[in-house]
Short mmCIF file of C-alpha atoms and ligand atoms in Angstrom, two decimals:
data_model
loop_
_atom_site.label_atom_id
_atom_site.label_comp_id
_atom_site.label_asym_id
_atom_site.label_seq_id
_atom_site.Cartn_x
_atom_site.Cartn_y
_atom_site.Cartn_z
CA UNK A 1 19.39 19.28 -77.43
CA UNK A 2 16.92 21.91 -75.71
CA UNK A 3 14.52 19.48 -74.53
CA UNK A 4 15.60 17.04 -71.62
CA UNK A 5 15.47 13.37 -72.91
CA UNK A 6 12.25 11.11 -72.39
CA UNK A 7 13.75 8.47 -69.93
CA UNK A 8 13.52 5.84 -71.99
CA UNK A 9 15.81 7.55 -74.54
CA UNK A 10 17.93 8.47 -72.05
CA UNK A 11 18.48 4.64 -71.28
CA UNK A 12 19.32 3.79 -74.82
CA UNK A 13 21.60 6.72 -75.31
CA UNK A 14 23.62 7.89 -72.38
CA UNK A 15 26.93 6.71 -71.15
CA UNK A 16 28.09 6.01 -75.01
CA UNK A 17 31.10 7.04 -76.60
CA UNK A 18 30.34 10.48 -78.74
CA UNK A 19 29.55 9.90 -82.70
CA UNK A 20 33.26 10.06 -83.69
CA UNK A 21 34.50 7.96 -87.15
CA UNK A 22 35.77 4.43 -85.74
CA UNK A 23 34.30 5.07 -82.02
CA UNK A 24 32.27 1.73 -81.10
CA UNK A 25 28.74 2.10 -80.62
CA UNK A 26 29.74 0.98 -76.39
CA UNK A 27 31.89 0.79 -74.15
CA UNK A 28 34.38 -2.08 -74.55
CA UNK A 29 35.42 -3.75 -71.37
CA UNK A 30 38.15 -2.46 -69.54
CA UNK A 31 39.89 -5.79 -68.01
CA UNK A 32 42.89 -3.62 -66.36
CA UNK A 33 44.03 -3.78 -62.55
CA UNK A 34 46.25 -0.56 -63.27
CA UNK A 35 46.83 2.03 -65.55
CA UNK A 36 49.65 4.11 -66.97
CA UNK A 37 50.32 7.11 -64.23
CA UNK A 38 49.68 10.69 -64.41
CA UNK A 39 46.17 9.83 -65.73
CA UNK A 40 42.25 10.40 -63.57
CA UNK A 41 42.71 6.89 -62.96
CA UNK A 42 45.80 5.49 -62.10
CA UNK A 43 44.62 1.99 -60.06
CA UNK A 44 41.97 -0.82 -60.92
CA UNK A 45 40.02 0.12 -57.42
CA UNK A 46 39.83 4.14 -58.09
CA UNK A 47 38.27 3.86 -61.56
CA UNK A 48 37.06 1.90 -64.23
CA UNK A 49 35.35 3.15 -68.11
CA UNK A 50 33.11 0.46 -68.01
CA UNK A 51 32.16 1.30 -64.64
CA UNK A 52 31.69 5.33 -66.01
CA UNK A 53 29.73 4.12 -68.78
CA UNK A 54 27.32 2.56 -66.38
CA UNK A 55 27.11 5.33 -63.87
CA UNK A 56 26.91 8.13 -66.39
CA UNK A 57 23.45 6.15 -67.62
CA UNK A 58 22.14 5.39 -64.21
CA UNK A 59 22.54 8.69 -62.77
CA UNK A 60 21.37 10.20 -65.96
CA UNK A 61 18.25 7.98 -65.59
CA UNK A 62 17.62 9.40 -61.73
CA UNK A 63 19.28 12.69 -61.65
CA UNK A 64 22.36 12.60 -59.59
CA UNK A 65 25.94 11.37 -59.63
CA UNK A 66 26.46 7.35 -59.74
CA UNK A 67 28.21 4.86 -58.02
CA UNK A 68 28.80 1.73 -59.20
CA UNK A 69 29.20 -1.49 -56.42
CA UNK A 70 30.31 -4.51 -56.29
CA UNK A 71 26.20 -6.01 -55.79
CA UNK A 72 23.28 -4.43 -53.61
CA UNK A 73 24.61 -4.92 -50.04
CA UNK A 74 27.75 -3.63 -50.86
CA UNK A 75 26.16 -0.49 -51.84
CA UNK A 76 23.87 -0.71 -48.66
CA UNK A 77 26.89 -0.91 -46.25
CA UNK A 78 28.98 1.44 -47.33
CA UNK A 79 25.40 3.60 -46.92
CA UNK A 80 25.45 2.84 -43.46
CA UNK A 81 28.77 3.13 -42.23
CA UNK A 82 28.38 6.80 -43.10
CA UNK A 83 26.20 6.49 -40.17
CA UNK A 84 27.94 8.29 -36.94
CA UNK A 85 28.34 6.40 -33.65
CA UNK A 86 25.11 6.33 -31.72
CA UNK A 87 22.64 8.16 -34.24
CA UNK A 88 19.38 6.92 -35.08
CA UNK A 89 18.42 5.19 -37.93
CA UNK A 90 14.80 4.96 -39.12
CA UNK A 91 13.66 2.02 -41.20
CA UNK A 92 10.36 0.07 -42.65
CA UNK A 93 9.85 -3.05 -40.51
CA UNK A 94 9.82 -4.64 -43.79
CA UNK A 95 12.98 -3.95 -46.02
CA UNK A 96 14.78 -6.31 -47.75
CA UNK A 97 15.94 -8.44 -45.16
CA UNK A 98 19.71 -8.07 -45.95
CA UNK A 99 19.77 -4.83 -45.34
CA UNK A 100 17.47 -5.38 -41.98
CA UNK A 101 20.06 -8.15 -41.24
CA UNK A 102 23.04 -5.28 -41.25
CA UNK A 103 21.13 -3.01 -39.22
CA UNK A 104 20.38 -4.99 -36.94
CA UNK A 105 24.28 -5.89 -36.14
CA UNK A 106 25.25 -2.97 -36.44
CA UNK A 107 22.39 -1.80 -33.87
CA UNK A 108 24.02 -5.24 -31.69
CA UNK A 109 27.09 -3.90 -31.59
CA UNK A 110 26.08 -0.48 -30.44
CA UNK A 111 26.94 1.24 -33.61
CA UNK A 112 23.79 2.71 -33.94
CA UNK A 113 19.90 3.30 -32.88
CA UNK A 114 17.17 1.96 -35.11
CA UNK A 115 13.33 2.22 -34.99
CA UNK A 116 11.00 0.10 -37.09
CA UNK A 117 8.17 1.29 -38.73
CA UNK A 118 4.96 0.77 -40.72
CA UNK A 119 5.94 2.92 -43.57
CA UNK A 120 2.30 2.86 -44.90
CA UNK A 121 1.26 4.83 -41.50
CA UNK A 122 2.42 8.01 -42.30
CA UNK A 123 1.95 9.67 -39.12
CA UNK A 124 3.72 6.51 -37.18
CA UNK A 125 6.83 7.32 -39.40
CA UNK A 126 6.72 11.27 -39.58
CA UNK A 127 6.86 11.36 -35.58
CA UNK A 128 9.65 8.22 -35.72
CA UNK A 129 11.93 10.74 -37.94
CA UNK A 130 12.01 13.70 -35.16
CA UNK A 131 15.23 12.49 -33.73
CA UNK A 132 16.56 10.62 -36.56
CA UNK A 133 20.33 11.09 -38.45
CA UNK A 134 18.97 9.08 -41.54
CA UNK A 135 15.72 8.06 -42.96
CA UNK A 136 16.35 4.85 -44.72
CA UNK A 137 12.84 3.25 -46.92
CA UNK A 138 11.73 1.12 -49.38
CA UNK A 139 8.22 1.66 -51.87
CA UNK A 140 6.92 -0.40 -52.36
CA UNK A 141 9.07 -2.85 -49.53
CA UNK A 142 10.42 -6.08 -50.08
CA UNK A 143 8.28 -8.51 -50.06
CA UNK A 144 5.52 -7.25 -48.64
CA UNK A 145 4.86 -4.72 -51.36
CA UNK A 146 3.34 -1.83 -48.98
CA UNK A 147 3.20 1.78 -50.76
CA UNK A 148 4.78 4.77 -48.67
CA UNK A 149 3.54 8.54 -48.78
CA UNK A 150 7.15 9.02 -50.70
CA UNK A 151 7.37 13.12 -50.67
CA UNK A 152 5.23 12.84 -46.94
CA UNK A 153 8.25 11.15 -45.63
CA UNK A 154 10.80 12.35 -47.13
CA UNK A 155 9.97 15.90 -45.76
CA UNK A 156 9.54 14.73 -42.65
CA UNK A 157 12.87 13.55 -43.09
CA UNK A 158 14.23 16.58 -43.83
CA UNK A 159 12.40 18.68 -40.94
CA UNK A 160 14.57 16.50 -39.22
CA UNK A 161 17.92 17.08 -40.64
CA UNK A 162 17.79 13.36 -41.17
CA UNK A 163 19.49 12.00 -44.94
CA UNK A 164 17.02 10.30 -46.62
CA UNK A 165 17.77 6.91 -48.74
CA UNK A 166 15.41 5.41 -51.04
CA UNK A 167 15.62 2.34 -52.04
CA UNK A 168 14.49 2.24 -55.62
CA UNK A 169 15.10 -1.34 -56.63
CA UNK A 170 11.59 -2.41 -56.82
CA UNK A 171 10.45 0.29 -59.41
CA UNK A 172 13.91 1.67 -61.46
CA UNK A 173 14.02 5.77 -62.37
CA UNK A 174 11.53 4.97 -65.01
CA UNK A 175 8.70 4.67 -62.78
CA UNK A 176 9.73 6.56 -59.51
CA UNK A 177 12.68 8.92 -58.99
CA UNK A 178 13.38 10.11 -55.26
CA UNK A 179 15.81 12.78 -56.12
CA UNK A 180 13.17 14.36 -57.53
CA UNK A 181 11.20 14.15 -55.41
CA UNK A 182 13.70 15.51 -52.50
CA UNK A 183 15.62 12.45 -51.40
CA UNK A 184 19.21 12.74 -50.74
CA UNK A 185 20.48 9.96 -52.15
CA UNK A 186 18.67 6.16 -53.87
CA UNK A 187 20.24 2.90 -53.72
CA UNK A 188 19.84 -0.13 -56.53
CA UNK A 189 20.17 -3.83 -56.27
CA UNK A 190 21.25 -3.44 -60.03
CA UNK A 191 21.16 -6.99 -59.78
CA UNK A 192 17.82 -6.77 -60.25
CA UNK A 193 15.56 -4.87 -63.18
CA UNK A 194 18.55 -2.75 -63.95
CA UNK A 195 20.50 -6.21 -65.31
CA UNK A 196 17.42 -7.97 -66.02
CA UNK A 197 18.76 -11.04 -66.99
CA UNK A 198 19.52 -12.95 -63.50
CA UNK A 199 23.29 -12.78 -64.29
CA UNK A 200 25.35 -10.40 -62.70
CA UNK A 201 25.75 -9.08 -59.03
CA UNK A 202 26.06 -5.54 -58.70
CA UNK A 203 24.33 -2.29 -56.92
CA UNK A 204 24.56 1.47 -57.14
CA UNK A 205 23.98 5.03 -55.31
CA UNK A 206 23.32 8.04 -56.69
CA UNK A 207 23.45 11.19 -54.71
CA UNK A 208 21.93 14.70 -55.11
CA UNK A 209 24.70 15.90 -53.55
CA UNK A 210 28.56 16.54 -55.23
CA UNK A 211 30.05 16.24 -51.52
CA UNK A 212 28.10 13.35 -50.51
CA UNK A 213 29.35 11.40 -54.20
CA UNK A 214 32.87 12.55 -53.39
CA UNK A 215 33.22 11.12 -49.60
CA UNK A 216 31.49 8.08 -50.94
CA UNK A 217 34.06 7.35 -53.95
CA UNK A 218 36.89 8.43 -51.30
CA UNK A 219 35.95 4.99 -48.99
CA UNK A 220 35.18 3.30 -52.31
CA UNK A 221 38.92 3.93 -53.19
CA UNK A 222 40.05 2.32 -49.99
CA UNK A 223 36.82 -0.85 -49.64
CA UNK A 224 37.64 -2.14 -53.08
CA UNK A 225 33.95 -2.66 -52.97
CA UNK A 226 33.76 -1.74 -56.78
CA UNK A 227 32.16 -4.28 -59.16
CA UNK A 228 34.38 -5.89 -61.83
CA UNK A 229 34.51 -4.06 -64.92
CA UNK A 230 32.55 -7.56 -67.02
CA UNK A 231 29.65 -6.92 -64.72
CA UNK A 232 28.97 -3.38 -65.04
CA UNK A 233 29.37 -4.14 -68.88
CA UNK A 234 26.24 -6.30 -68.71
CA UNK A 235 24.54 -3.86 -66.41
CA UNK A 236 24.40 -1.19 -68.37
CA UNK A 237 23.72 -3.91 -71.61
CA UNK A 238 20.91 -5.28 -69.50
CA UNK A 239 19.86 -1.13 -68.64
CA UNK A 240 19.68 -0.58 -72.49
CA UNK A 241 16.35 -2.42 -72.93
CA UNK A 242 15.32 -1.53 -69.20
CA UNK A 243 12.06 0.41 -70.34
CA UNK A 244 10.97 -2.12 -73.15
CA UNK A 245 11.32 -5.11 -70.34
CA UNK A 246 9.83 -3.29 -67.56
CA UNK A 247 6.94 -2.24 -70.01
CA UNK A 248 5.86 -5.88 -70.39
CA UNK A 249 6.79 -7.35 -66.71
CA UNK A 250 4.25 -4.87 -65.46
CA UNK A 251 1.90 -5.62 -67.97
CA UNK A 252 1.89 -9.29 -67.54
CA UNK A 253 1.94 -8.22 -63.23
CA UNK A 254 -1.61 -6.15 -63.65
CA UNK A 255 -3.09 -8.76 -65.46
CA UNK A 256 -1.92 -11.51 -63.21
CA UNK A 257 -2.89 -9.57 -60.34
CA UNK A 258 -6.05 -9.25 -61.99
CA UNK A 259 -7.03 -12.89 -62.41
CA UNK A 260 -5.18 -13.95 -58.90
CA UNK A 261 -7.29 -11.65 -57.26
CA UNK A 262 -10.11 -13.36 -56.90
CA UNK A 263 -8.51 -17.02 -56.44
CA UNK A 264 -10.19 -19.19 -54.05
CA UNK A 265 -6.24 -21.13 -52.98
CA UNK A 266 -5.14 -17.62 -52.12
CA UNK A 267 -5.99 -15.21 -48.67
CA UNK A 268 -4.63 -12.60 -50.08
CA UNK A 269 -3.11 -10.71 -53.30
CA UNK A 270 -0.79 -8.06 -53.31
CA UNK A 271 -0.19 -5.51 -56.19
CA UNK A 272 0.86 -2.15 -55.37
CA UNK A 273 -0.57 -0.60 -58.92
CA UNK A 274 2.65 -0.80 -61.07
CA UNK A 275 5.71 -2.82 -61.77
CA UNK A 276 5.93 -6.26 -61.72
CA UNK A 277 6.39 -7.62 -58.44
CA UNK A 278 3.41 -9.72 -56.76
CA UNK A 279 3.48 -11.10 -53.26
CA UNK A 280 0.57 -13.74 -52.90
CA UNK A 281 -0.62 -15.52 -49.34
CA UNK A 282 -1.75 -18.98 -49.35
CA UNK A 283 -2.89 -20.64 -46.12
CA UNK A 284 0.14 -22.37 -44.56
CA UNK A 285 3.56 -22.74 -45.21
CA UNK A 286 2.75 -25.97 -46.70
CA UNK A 287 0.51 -24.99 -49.35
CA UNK A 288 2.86 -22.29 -50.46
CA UNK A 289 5.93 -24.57 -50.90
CA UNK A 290 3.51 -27.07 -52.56
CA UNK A 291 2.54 -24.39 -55.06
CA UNK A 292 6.40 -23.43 -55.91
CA UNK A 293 7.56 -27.09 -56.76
CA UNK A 294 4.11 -27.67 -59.12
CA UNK A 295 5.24 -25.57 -61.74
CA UNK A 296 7.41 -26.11 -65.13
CA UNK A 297 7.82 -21.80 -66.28
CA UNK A 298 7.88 -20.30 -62.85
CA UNK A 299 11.36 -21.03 -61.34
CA UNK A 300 11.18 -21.07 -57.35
CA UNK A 301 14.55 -18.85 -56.74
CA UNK A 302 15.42 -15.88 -55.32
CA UNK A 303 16.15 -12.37 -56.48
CA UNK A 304 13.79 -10.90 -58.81
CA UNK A 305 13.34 -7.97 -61.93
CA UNK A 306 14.62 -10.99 -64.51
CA UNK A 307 12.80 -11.78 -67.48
CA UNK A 308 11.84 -14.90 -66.47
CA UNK A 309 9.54 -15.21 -63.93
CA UNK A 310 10.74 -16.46 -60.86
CA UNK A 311 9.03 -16.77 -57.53
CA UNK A 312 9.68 -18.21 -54.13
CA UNK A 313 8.04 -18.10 -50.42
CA UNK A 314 9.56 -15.56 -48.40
CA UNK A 315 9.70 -17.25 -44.58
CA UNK A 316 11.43 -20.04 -45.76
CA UNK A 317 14.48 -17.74 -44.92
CA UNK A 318 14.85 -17.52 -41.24
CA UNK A 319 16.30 -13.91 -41.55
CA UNK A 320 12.74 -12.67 -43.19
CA UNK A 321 10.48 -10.76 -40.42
CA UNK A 322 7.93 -12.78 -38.36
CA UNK A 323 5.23 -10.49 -39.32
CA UNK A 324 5.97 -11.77 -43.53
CA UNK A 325 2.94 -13.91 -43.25
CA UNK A 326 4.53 -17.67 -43.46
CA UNK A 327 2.56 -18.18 -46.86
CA UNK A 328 3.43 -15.57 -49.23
CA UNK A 329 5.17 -15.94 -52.27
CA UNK A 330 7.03 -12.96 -53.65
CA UNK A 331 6.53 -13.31 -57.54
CA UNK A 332 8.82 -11.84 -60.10
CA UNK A 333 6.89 -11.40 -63.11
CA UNK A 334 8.65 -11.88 -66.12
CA UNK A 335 8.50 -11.33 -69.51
CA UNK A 336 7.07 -14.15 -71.40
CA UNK A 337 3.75 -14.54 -72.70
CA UNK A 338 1.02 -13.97 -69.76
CA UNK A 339 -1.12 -16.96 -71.11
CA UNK A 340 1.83 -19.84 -70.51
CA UNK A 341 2.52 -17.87 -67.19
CA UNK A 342 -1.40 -17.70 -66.11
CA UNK A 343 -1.13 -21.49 -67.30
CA UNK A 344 1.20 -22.40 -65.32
CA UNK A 345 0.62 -20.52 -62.56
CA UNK A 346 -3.21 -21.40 -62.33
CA UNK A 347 -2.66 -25.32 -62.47
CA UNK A 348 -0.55 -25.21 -59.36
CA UNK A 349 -2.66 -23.26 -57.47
CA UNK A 350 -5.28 -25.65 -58.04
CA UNK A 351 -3.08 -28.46 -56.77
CA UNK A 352 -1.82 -26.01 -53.53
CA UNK A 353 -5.47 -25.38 -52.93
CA UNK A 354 -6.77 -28.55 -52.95
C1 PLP B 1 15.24 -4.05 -52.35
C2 PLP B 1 16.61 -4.67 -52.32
N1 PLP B 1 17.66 -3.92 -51.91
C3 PLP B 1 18.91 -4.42 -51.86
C4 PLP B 1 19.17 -5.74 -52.19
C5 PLP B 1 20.57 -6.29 -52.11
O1 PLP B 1 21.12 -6.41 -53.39
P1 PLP B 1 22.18 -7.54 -53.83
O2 PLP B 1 21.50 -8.86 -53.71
O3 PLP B 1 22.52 -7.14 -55.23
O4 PLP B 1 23.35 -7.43 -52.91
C6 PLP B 1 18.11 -6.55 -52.62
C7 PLP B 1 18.36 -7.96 -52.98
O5 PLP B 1 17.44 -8.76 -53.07
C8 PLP B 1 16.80 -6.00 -52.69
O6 PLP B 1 15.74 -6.73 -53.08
#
């Protein structure tokens, strides 16, 4: 076809087997720890169909080579041992606090350098990256939604010599993609929107860069950090209706945002413009654990990017940054009706503001 594919297409279609009489429509699951020899892929922990399947669709949907991992972290830690001993690693003050967590041992055990910064200050970050081996950021960051200067930084980056990592769980290839926008490589939770459904663990890289794919399936081979081959067959299931979910959680997020903006329970309301994450700030602690036990659709859990709307407050995990404001609540907006979710939502506030 002379035309590239519209993404959304491109999520439907790629990774399938090709039109042939008898071929299924997808991939079956491969359930095999080892393979006949002579083949590509000889051993359970070197390759996996199902696992193609999935990265062929993913890295069609951002523009590199994929990955596939066992969940998230997995994919963040084999990121940073990459990292060579002593270099410096620059990072948003506010990144998913798992990822934070391993930095910080890592930084603990004198593996490496880090320096924190407010990635919406552009010009904090910029002159942060001069000495840096690898710019590492989050936009809009977990959970305190702040928006970086993407192409700003990742230049800066790059004056640097510094790899740059985006990660791009928050908003999926269909509404930002850093490799096209110069990053080297992005990193997925694909627990999260990718899935969709709050029922499988698994993450993903994809890299620019042919080299940087093969070193990273090279100390895949040896980690075993691979996912199993059930999960990346619901992935890519749960990436098949990615741009028809995302379509309404965002939806549903703008015109929550809208109506919470103004809420007299709340201090604050945080919506970076798309998507459909929202990060709220009640008063105290109190208030916003009050409002996440008052409601009956809103599940207070963690994780996020499933279609049901889930929502929790952040500091009640001791690992989350002091400077997470002890009262927000991260919401995951869903996609069910945004009446029974304003409903819902609206009732409790009233009892968590009164
Ligand atoms: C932005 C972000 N990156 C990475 C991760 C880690 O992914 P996983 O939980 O699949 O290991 C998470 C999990 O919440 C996340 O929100």
């Amino acid at each position: 076809m002379a035309d590239p594919l519209r993404p959304a297409t491109t999520a439907v279609h790629a990774g399938r087997p090709p039109h042939e009489p008898d071929q299924p429509l997808n991939v079956p699951i491969t359930m095999a720890s080892t393979y006949v020899a002579g083949g590509e892929l000889e051993y359970g922990r070197y390759g996996n169909r199902t696992w193609t399947a999935f990265e062929d669709a993913l890295g069609a949907l951002e523009g590199g080579r994929c990955l596939a991992y066992a969940s998230g972290m997995a994919a963040v830690t084999s990121l940073l041992d990459l990292v060579a001993l002593g270099d410096k690693v620059v990072v948003p003050r506010h990144s998913y606090n798992g990822t934070l967590v391993s930095l910080a041992d890592l930084e603990l055990r004198g593996r490496l350098t880090t320096t924190s910064v407010d990635i919406t200050n552009t010009a904090e970050v910029v002159a942060a990256c001069e000495d840096a081996a690898l710019v590492w950021f989050e936009s809009p960051t977990n959970p305190a939604l702040e928006v970086a200067d993407v192409p700003a930084i990742i230049a800066a980056g790059h004056d640097a010599g510094a790899r740059v990592v985006v990660d791009n769980t928050f908003m999926t290839p269909l509404l930002q993609r850093p490799l096209e926008l110069g990053a080297d490589v992005v990193l997925h939770s694909a627990t999260k929107y990718l899935s969709g459904h709050s029922d499988v663990q698994m993450g993903a890289i994809v890299t620019a860069d042919q080299e940087l794919h093969d070193v990273l399936k090279g100390r895949r081979d040896v980690q075993g950090n691979g996912p199993g081959p059930f999960e990346a067959w619901l992935a890519l299931r749960g990436l098949r209706t990615l741009h028809v979910r995302l379509e309404r959680a965002q939806s549903n997020a703008a015109e929550l945002a809208r109506r919470l903006a103004d809420h007299p329970a709340l201090v604050e309301t945080r919506y970076p413009g798309l998507g459909g994450m929202v990060a709220v700030v009640l008063p105290t602690a109190d208030a916003a654990d009050l409002l996440v036990r008052s409601t009956s659709l809103w599940v207070n859990a963690t994780s996020l990017g499933g279609v049901e709307s889930t929502f929790e407050r952040r500091r009640r995990w001791t690992s989350e940054p002091a400077t997470i404001p002890e009262g927000l609540v991260r919401l995951s907006v869903g996609i069910e009706d945004v009446e029974d979710l304003w409903a819902d939502l609206s009732q409790a506030l009233d009892l968590a503001g009164g």
